[in-house]
Short mmCIF file of C-alpha atoms and ligand atoms in Angstrom, two decimals:
data_model
loop_
_atom_site.label_atom_id
_atom_site.label_comp_id
_atom_site.label_asym_id
_atom_site.label_seq_id
_atom_site.Cartn_x
_atom_site.Cartn_y
_atom_site.Cartn_z
CA UNK A 1 -3.92 60.07 -20.68
CA UNK A 2 -6.34 57.08 -20.89
CA UNK A 3 -9.58 57.34 -18.96
CA UNK A 4 -9.87 56.23 -15.35
CA UNK A 5 -11.69 52.90 -15.32
CA UNK A 6 -14.72 53.06 -13.03
CA UNK A 7 -15.03 49.41 -12.07
CA UNK A 8 -18.03 48.08 -10.17
CA UNK A 9 -16.16 45.70 -7.89
CA UNK A 10 -14.88 48.32 -5.43
CA UNK A 11 -18.30 49.96 -5.28
CA UNK A 12 -19.96 46.59 -4.63
CA UNK A 13 -17.42 45.78 -1.88
CA UNK A 14 -18.05 49.08 -0.11
CA UNK A 15 -21.81 48.56 -0.42
CA UNK A 16 -21.46 45.02 1.00
CA UNK A 17 -19.69 46.45 4.05
CA UNK A 18 -22.41 49.07 4.59
CA UNK A 19 -25.21 46.55 4.05
CA UNK A 20 -23.68 44.03 6.46
CA UNK A 21 -23.34 46.68 9.16
CA UNK A 22 -26.98 47.70 8.79
CA UNK A 23 -28.14 44.07 8.69
CA UNK A 24 -26.33 43.45 11.99
CA UNK A 25 -28.01 46.48 13.54
CA UNK A 26 -31.42 45.25 12.37
CA UNK A 27 -30.77 41.73 13.62
CA UNK A 28 -29.80 43.13 17.02
CA UNK A 29 -33.34 44.56 17.15
CA UNK A 30 -34.83 41.18 16.19
CA UNK A 31 -35.49 42.13 12.56
CA UNK A 32 -34.29 39.66 9.91
CA UNK A 33 -34.23 41.48 6.56
CA UNK A 34 -35.76 39.18 3.96
CA UNK A 35 -36.09 39.31 0.20
CA UNK A 36 -38.74 37.38 -1.69
CA UNK A 37 -38.30 36.75 -5.42
CA UNK A 38 -41.45 35.58 -7.19
CA UNK A 39 -41.04 33.83 -10.55
CA UNK A 40 -43.76 32.39 -12.77
CA UNK A 41 -42.31 29.78 -15.11
CA UNK A 42 -38.80 28.48 -15.58
CA UNK A 43 -37.07 30.99 -17.87
CA UNK A 44 -33.36 30.20 -17.41
CA UNK A 45 -32.37 33.91 -17.34
CA UNK A 46 -34.85 34.68 -14.54
CA UNK A 47 -33.76 31.66 -12.50
CA UNK A 48 -30.06 32.45 -12.98
CA UNK A 49 -30.65 36.07 -11.94
CA UNK A 50 -32.66 35.03 -8.89
CA UNK A 51 -30.09 32.45 -7.79
CA UNK A 52 -27.25 34.92 -8.18
CA UNK A 53 -29.18 37.54 -6.15
CA UNK A 54 -29.88 34.92 -3.46
CA UNK A 55 -26.18 34.08 -3.18
CA UNK A 56 -25.15 37.71 -2.78
CA UNK A 57 -28.03 38.37 -0.37
CA UNK A 58 -27.04 35.48 1.87
CA UNK A 59 -23.38 36.55 1.78
CA UNK A 60 -24.62 39.82 3.26
CA UNK A 61 -26.81 38.21 5.91
CA UNK A 62 -30.10 38.86 4.11
CA UNK A 63 -32.51 35.95 3.83
CA UNK A 64 -33.69 35.34 0.28
CA UNK A 65 -36.51 33.07 -0.73
CA UNK A 66 -37.21 32.24 -4.37
CA UNK A 67 -40.85 31.30 -4.93
CA UNK A 68 -41.29 29.60 -8.28
CA UNK A 69 -44.85 29.28 -9.56
CA UNK A 70 -45.81 27.18 -12.59
CA UNK A 71 -45.57 28.94 -15.96
CA UNK A 72 -49.28 28.14 -16.42
CA UNK A 73 -50.31 30.15 -13.30
CA UNK A 74 -53.38 32.25 -14.08
CA UNK A 75 -53.34 36.00 -13.54
CA UNK A 76 -55.88 35.64 -10.72
CA UNK A 77 -53.72 33.09 -8.91
CA UNK A 78 -50.60 35.18 -9.42
CA UNK A 79 -52.34 38.24 -8.00
CA UNK A 80 -53.60 36.15 -5.05
CA UNK A 81 -50.09 34.93 -4.27
CA UNK A 82 -48.65 38.41 -4.53
CA UNK A 83 -51.29 39.79 -2.16
CA UNK A 84 -50.36 37.08 0.35
CA UNK A 85 -46.69 38.06 0.08
CA UNK A 86 -47.62 41.73 0.53
CA UNK A 87 -49.31 40.77 3.79
CA UNK A 88 -46.46 38.51 4.92
CA UNK A 89 -44.56 40.37 7.65
CA UNK A 90 -41.57 38.10 6.98
CA UNK A 91 -40.99 39.53 3.49
CA UNK A 92 -39.50 43.04 3.55
CA UNK A 93 -38.73 43.33 -0.16
CA UNK A 94 -40.38 41.60 -3.11
CA UNK A 95 -39.13 41.28 -6.68
CA UNK A 96 -41.49 40.06 -9.40
CA UNK A 97 -39.29 38.56 -12.10
CA UNK A 98 -40.08 39.73 -15.61
CA UNK A 99 -41.01 38.93 -18.29
CA UNK A 100 -44.15 37.31 -16.89
CA UNK A 101 -45.90 34.52 -18.82
CA UNK A 102 -48.19 35.99 -21.48
CA UNK A 103 -51.44 35.29 -19.61
CA UNK A 104 -50.29 37.55 -16.73
CA UNK A 105 -50.43 41.27 -17.45
CA UNK A 106 -47.58 43.38 -16.08
CA UNK A 107 -49.91 46.37 -16.16
CA UNK A 108 -52.21 44.62 -13.68
CA UNK A 109 -49.55 43.05 -11.47
CA UNK A 110 -47.47 46.21 -11.04
CA UNK A 111 -50.34 47.89 -9.17
CA UNK A 112 -50.77 44.85 -6.89
CA UNK A 113 -47.21 44.78 -5.54
CA UNK A 114 -47.19 46.79 -2.31
CA UNK A 115 -45.15 49.98 -2.95
CA UNK A 116 -43.38 49.67 0.44
CA UNK A 117 -42.05 46.24 -0.59
CA UNK A 118 -41.41 47.07 -4.24
CA UNK A 119 -37.63 47.39 -4.06
CA UNK A 120 -37.06 47.54 -7.84
CA UNK A 121 -39.57 50.24 -8.79
CA UNK A 122 -42.19 48.10 -10.53
CA UNK A 123 -45.22 49.86 -9.01
CA UNK A 124 -45.84 53.30 -10.58
CA UNK A 125 -46.09 54.73 -7.05
CA UNK A 126 -42.32 54.27 -6.78
CA UNK A 127 -41.76 55.74 -10.24
CA UNK A 128 -43.74 58.75 -9.01
CA UNK A 129 -41.58 58.98 -5.91
CA UNK A 130 -38.47 59.09 -8.10
CA UNK A 131 -40.06 62.00 -10.00
CA UNK A 132 -40.99 63.75 -6.77
CA UNK A 133 -37.59 63.17 -5.17
CA UNK A 134 -39.39 61.37 -2.33
CA UNK A 135 -36.68 59.47 -0.48
CA UNK A 136 -39.10 56.89 0.94
CA UNK A 137 -39.33 55.34 -2.55
CA UNK A 138 -37.21 52.78 -4.34
CA UNK A 139 -35.66 53.87 -7.64
CA UNK A 140 -34.98 51.09 -10.16
CA UNK A 141 -31.75 49.22 -9.47
CA UNK A 142 -29.84 50.12 -12.64
CA UNK A 143 -30.05 53.93 -12.60
CA UNK A 144 -29.53 53.82 -8.83
CA UNK A 145 -26.38 51.73 -9.45
CA UNK A 146 -25.11 54.44 -11.80
CA UNK A 147 -25.66 56.99 -9.01
CA UNK A 148 -23.83 54.78 -6.48
CA UNK A 149 -20.88 54.61 -8.88
CA UNK A 150 -20.83 58.35 -9.58
CA UNK A 151 -20.86 59.04 -5.83
CA UNK A 152 -18.24 56.41 -4.99
CA UNK A 153 -15.85 57.78 -7.61
CA UNK A 154 -16.67 61.36 -6.55
CA UNK A 155 -17.72 62.50 -10.01
CA UNK A 156 -19.15 66.01 -9.61
CA UNK A 157 -22.77 66.29 -10.76
CA UNK A 158 -24.01 69.64 -9.51
CA UNK A 159 -24.23 72.14 -12.35
CA UNK A 160 -22.74 69.67 -14.83
CA UNK A 161 -24.26 68.81 -18.20
CA UNK A 162 -25.55 65.24 -18.17
CA UNK A 163 -26.89 63.47 -21.26
CA UNK A 164 -28.90 60.28 -20.84
CA UNK A 165 -29.39 58.24 -24.01
CA UNK A 166 -32.54 56.14 -23.61
CA UNK A 167 -35.94 56.94 -22.10
CA UNK A 168 -37.22 53.59 -20.80
CA UNK A 169 -39.00 53.36 -17.45
CA UNK A 170 -36.32 50.97 -16.13
CA UNK A 171 -33.28 53.05 -17.00
CA UNK A 172 -33.43 56.28 -19.02
CA UNK A 173 -36.31 58.22 -17.44
CA UNK A 174 -35.52 57.47 -13.78
CA UNK A 175 -31.82 58.04 -14.54
CA UNK A 176 -32.59 61.55 -15.72
CA UNK A 177 -34.60 62.26 -12.56
CA UNK A 178 -31.86 60.97 -10.25
CA UNK A 179 -29.26 63.15 -12.00
CA UNK A 180 -31.62 66.11 -11.80
CA UNK A 181 -31.94 65.40 -8.08
CA UNK A 182 -28.18 65.96 -7.85
CA UNK A 183 -28.55 69.30 -9.63
CA UNK A 184 -27.10 68.22 -12.97
CA UNK A 185 -28.51 69.88 -16.09
CA UNK A 186 -30.04 66.91 -17.82
CA UNK A 187 -30.87 66.19 -21.46
CA UNK A 188 -32.69 62.97 -22.36
CA UNK A 189 -32.05 61.57 -25.84
CA UNK A 190 -33.81 58.82 -27.79
CA UNK A 191 -34.11 57.33 -31.25
CA UNK A 192 -35.64 60.50 -32.70
CA UNK A 193 -33.03 62.90 -31.29
CA UNK A 194 -31.41 65.04 -33.97
CA UNK A 195 -27.63 65.27 -34.02
CA UNK A 196 -27.12 62.80 -31.17
CA UNK A 197 -23.30 63.03 -31.37
CA UNK A 198 -23.49 66.82 -31.12
CA UNK A 199 -25.81 66.70 -28.09
CA UNK A 200 -23.68 64.05 -26.35
CA UNK A 201 -20.50 65.97 -27.01
CA UNK A 202 -21.77 68.78 -24.77
CA UNK A 203 -22.00 66.45 -21.80
CA UNK A 204 -19.74 66.21 -18.78
CA UNK A 205 -21.54 62.96 -17.95
CA UNK A 206 -22.95 60.61 -20.60
CA UNK A 207 -25.16 57.68 -19.61
CA UNK A 208 -25.69 55.22 -22.45
CA UNK A 209 -28.80 53.03 -22.01
CA UNK A 210 -29.66 52.15 -25.57
CA UNK A 211 -29.21 48.43 -26.19
CA UNK A 212 -26.97 48.81 -29.27
CA UNK A 213 -23.50 47.34 -29.00
CA UNK A 214 -20.63 49.85 -29.30
CA UNK A 215 -22.89 52.56 -30.74
CA UNK A 216 -21.27 55.37 -28.74
CA UNK A 217 -17.98 56.09 -30.47
CA UNK A 218 -15.44 58.84 -29.81
CA UNK A 219 -17.59 61.18 -31.96
CA UNK A 220 -20.07 61.34 -29.08
CA UNK A 221 -17.65 62.07 -26.24
CA UNK A 222 -16.26 65.37 -25.04
CA UNK A 223 -12.61 65.07 -23.99
CA UNK A 224 -12.48 64.39 -20.25
CA UNK A 225 -16.17 63.42 -19.93
CA UNK A 226 -17.41 60.65 -17.64
CA UNK A 227 -19.05 57.83 -19.60
CA UNK A 228 -21.43 55.47 -17.81
CA UNK A 229 -22.21 52.46 -19.97
CA UNK A 230 -25.43 50.71 -18.96
CA UNK A 231 -25.77 48.61 -22.13
CA UNK A 232 -25.68 44.84 -21.99
CA UNK A 233 -25.51 43.38 -25.48
CA UNK A 234 -24.77 39.72 -25.99
CA UNK A 235 -23.08 38.79 -29.25
CA UNK A 236 -22.17 35.11 -29.43
CA UNK A 237 -20.33 34.38 -26.20
CA UNK A 238 -19.25 38.02 -25.78
CA UNK A 239 -20.78 40.87 -23.82
CA UNK A 240 -20.62 44.44 -25.11
CA UNK A 241 -21.82 47.73 -23.71
CA UNK A 242 -23.39 50.51 -25.73
CA UNK A 243 -20.03 52.28 -25.81
CA UNK A 244 -17.08 51.38 -28.02
CA UNK A 245 -14.93 51.24 -24.91
CA UNK A 246 -11.36 50.87 -26.16
CA UNK A 247 -11.25 53.97 -28.40
CA UNK A 248 -13.54 55.85 -25.96
CA UNK A 249 -10.93 55.37 -23.21
CA UNK A 250 -8.57 57.59 -25.17
CA UNK A 251 -11.03 60.52 -25.08
CA UNK A 252 -13.09 60.15 -21.89
CA UNK A 253 -11.85 61.19 -18.47
CA UNK A 254 -13.54 58.22 -16.79
CA UNK A 255 -15.48 55.26 -18.13
CA UNK A 256 -17.25 52.13 -16.85
CA UNK A 257 -16.26 48.80 -18.41
CA UNK A 258 -18.72 46.16 -19.65
CA UNK A 259 -18.69 43.62 -18.11
CA UNK A 260 -17.47 44.66 -14.66
CA UNK A 261 -19.15 48.05 -14.47
CA UNK A 262 -22.69 49.16 -13.64
CA UNK A 263 -24.08 45.60 -13.80
CA UNK A 264 -21.84 44.57 -10.89
CA UNK A 265 -23.55 47.05 -8.60
CA UNK A 266 -27.25 46.51 -9.37
CA UNK A 267 -27.80 43.54 -7.02
CA UNK A 268 -26.25 45.51 -4.15
CA UNK A 269 -28.73 48.29 -4.81
CA UNK A 270 -31.57 45.79 -4.44
CA UNK A 271 -30.11 44.54 -1.15
CA UNK A 272 -29.64 48.08 0.10
CA UNK A 273 -33.31 48.59 -0.71
CA UNK A 274 -34.30 45.46 1.26
CA UNK A 275 -32.51 46.93 4.29
CA UNK A 276 -34.19 50.30 3.71
CA UNK A 277 -37.60 48.62 3.38
CA UNK A 278 -37.03 46.64 6.59
CA UNK A 279 -36.17 49.87 8.42
CA UNK A 280 -39.17 51.77 7.05
CA UNK A 281 -41.47 48.88 7.98
CA UNK A 282 -40.08 48.81 11.54
CA UNK A 283 -39.85 52.45 12.59
P1 NDP B 1 -35.16 49.86 -24.09
O1 NDP B 1 -35.08 49.11 -25.38
O2 NDP B 1 -36.42 49.83 -23.31
O3 NDP B 1 -34.83 51.40 -24.40
C1 NDP B 1 -33.81 51.76 -25.26
C2 NDP B 1 -33.80 53.26 -25.43
O4 NDP B 1 -32.76 53.58 -26.33
C3 NDP B 1 -35.10 53.82 -26.01
O5 NDP B 1 -35.49 54.97 -25.32
C4 NDP B 1 -34.74 54.15 -27.46
O6 NDP B 1 -35.39 55.28 -28.00
C5 NDP B 1 -33.26 54.45 -27.33
N1 NDP B 1 -32.58 54.19 -28.59
C6 NDP B 1 -32.64 53.06 -29.35
N2 NDP B 1 -31.89 53.22 -30.46
C7 NDP B 1 -31.40 54.48 -30.42
C8 NDP B 1 -30.57 55.24 -31.29
N3 NDP B 1 -30.12 54.74 -32.44
N4 NDP B 1 -30.26 56.50 -30.93
C9 NDP B 1 -30.71 57.02 -29.77
N5 NDP B 1 -31.49 56.35 -28.90
C10 NDP B 1 -31.83 55.10 -29.22
O7 NDP B 1 -33.91 49.39 -23.25
P2 NDP B 1 -33.64 49.47 -21.66
O8 NDP B 1 -33.73 50.86 -21.20
O9 NDP B 1 -34.40 48.41 -20.97
O10 NDP B 1 -32.11 49.00 -21.63
C11 NDP B 1 -31.10 49.77 -22.26
C12 NDP B 1 -29.81 48.97 -22.22
O11 NDP B 1 -29.44 48.77 -20.87
C13 NDP B 1 -29.90 47.56 -22.82
O12 NDP B 1 -28.66 47.24 -23.38
C14 NDP B 1 -30.15 46.67 -21.62
O13 NDP B 1 -29.69 45.36 -21.84
C15 NDP B 1 -29.30 47.37 -20.61
N6 NDP B 1 -29.73 47.14 -19.23
C16 NDP B 1 -28.74 46.96 -18.34
C17 NDP B 1 -29.01 46.74 -17.03
C18 NDP B 1 -27.85 46.60 -16.08
O14 NDP B 1 -28.04 46.14 -14.97
N7 NDP B 1 -26.64 47.04 -16.45
C19 NDP B 1 -30.38 46.62 -16.55
C20 NDP B 1 -31.38 47.00 -17.53
C21 NDP B 1 -31.03 47.20 -18.83
P3 NDP B 1 -36.99 55.32 -28.28
O15 NDP B 1 -37.62 55.52 -26.93
O16 NDP B 1 -37.16 56.49 -29.18
O17 NDP B 1 -37.35 54.00 -28.90
#
C-alpha cells in the first residue's frame, strides 16, 4: 500500500483557524498582535519571504510591518534600530531576515534581539529554552512545523525510534530536542555518521534535513516508517526534498511531499508564535 501523504495544506488551514480565534480574543482585550520583519538590503529571497509572510499574517488578522534598511547599514545602526524595535510595545514578534549584509555580524545581532520577541529562535536564549523544554520559548519555525504535522496526523512519538539527519541550529539540533520532548528515542546523524542507511532503517520516524536532493532512497527507510522531508533543493525550475519521494512512497507508511509539505506550515508557526508572544507580553 503506498504511503499516506502528509500534506501541509490541511495543517496550515487548521492552524489558521486556531490563530484567527486567538487573534480575535486578543483584539477583544485591545491587543493587536503585530509582527515586525527587519531586513537590511534588498535580497530578492528575503523580500519575497517577508511579503509572503505579511500576506498570510494579514489574512489571519495579524499586523505585519516590513522594515527595510539600506544594505549599507552599519552594524551599530542596525543594533540601534533593533533595540528601538525591542522597546516598541507595538511589535510583539520580530524576525531579523538572514543572511545579513557582511558588515553586520549575526553573532552580535542575535544577542541584541529581545528573547521575548524572538519568534524564530535567533537568540541563543530561545535555543536554550528548547533544550530545557521551557515552554515560554520559541523553537525555530521549521522543526516546530514538523512537530505540528506529526501531531496533526496523529503520528505516535512516545517510545518510538526517531532519526534526525542534520545537526544545524535551525533544523537538526532543535528537531532532536522537540522529538525528545515527546519521549521519542532520538538519534542525530550528520555527514560523519557511519552506516547512515543502517541507522535510518531502525527509525519509526525519519526527519531529513540535509540539503541534498533525493539523497534518502528506499535503502534508508524501514517499511511503514514516517518520513518527514525538510529539504528544499532547487534544481533549475524544480524543487526537490532530501528524500527520493516517489520510490520512498512504496516503502514508507507516511511521507511529506516537497513542495506542499513542511514548508507550507512554517509561516503559520511564526504567526502562532506572534500570538503566543502577544499573550506572554500581556499577562
Ligand atoms: P545545513 O547545511 O546547515 O545542515 C545540513 C546538515 O546535513 C549538516 O548537519 C550536515 O552534517 C548534514 N549532512 C550533509 N551532508 C550529509 C550526508 N551526506 N550525510 C549525512 N548528513 C549530511 O542545512 P539546514 O539545516 O539549514 O537545512 C537543511 C535542509 O533543510 C536544506 O535543504 C534547507 O534548504 C532545508 N530547510 C528547509 C526549511 C523549510 O522551511 N522547509 C527551512 C530551513 C531549511 P555536518 O554537520 O556533519 O556538516
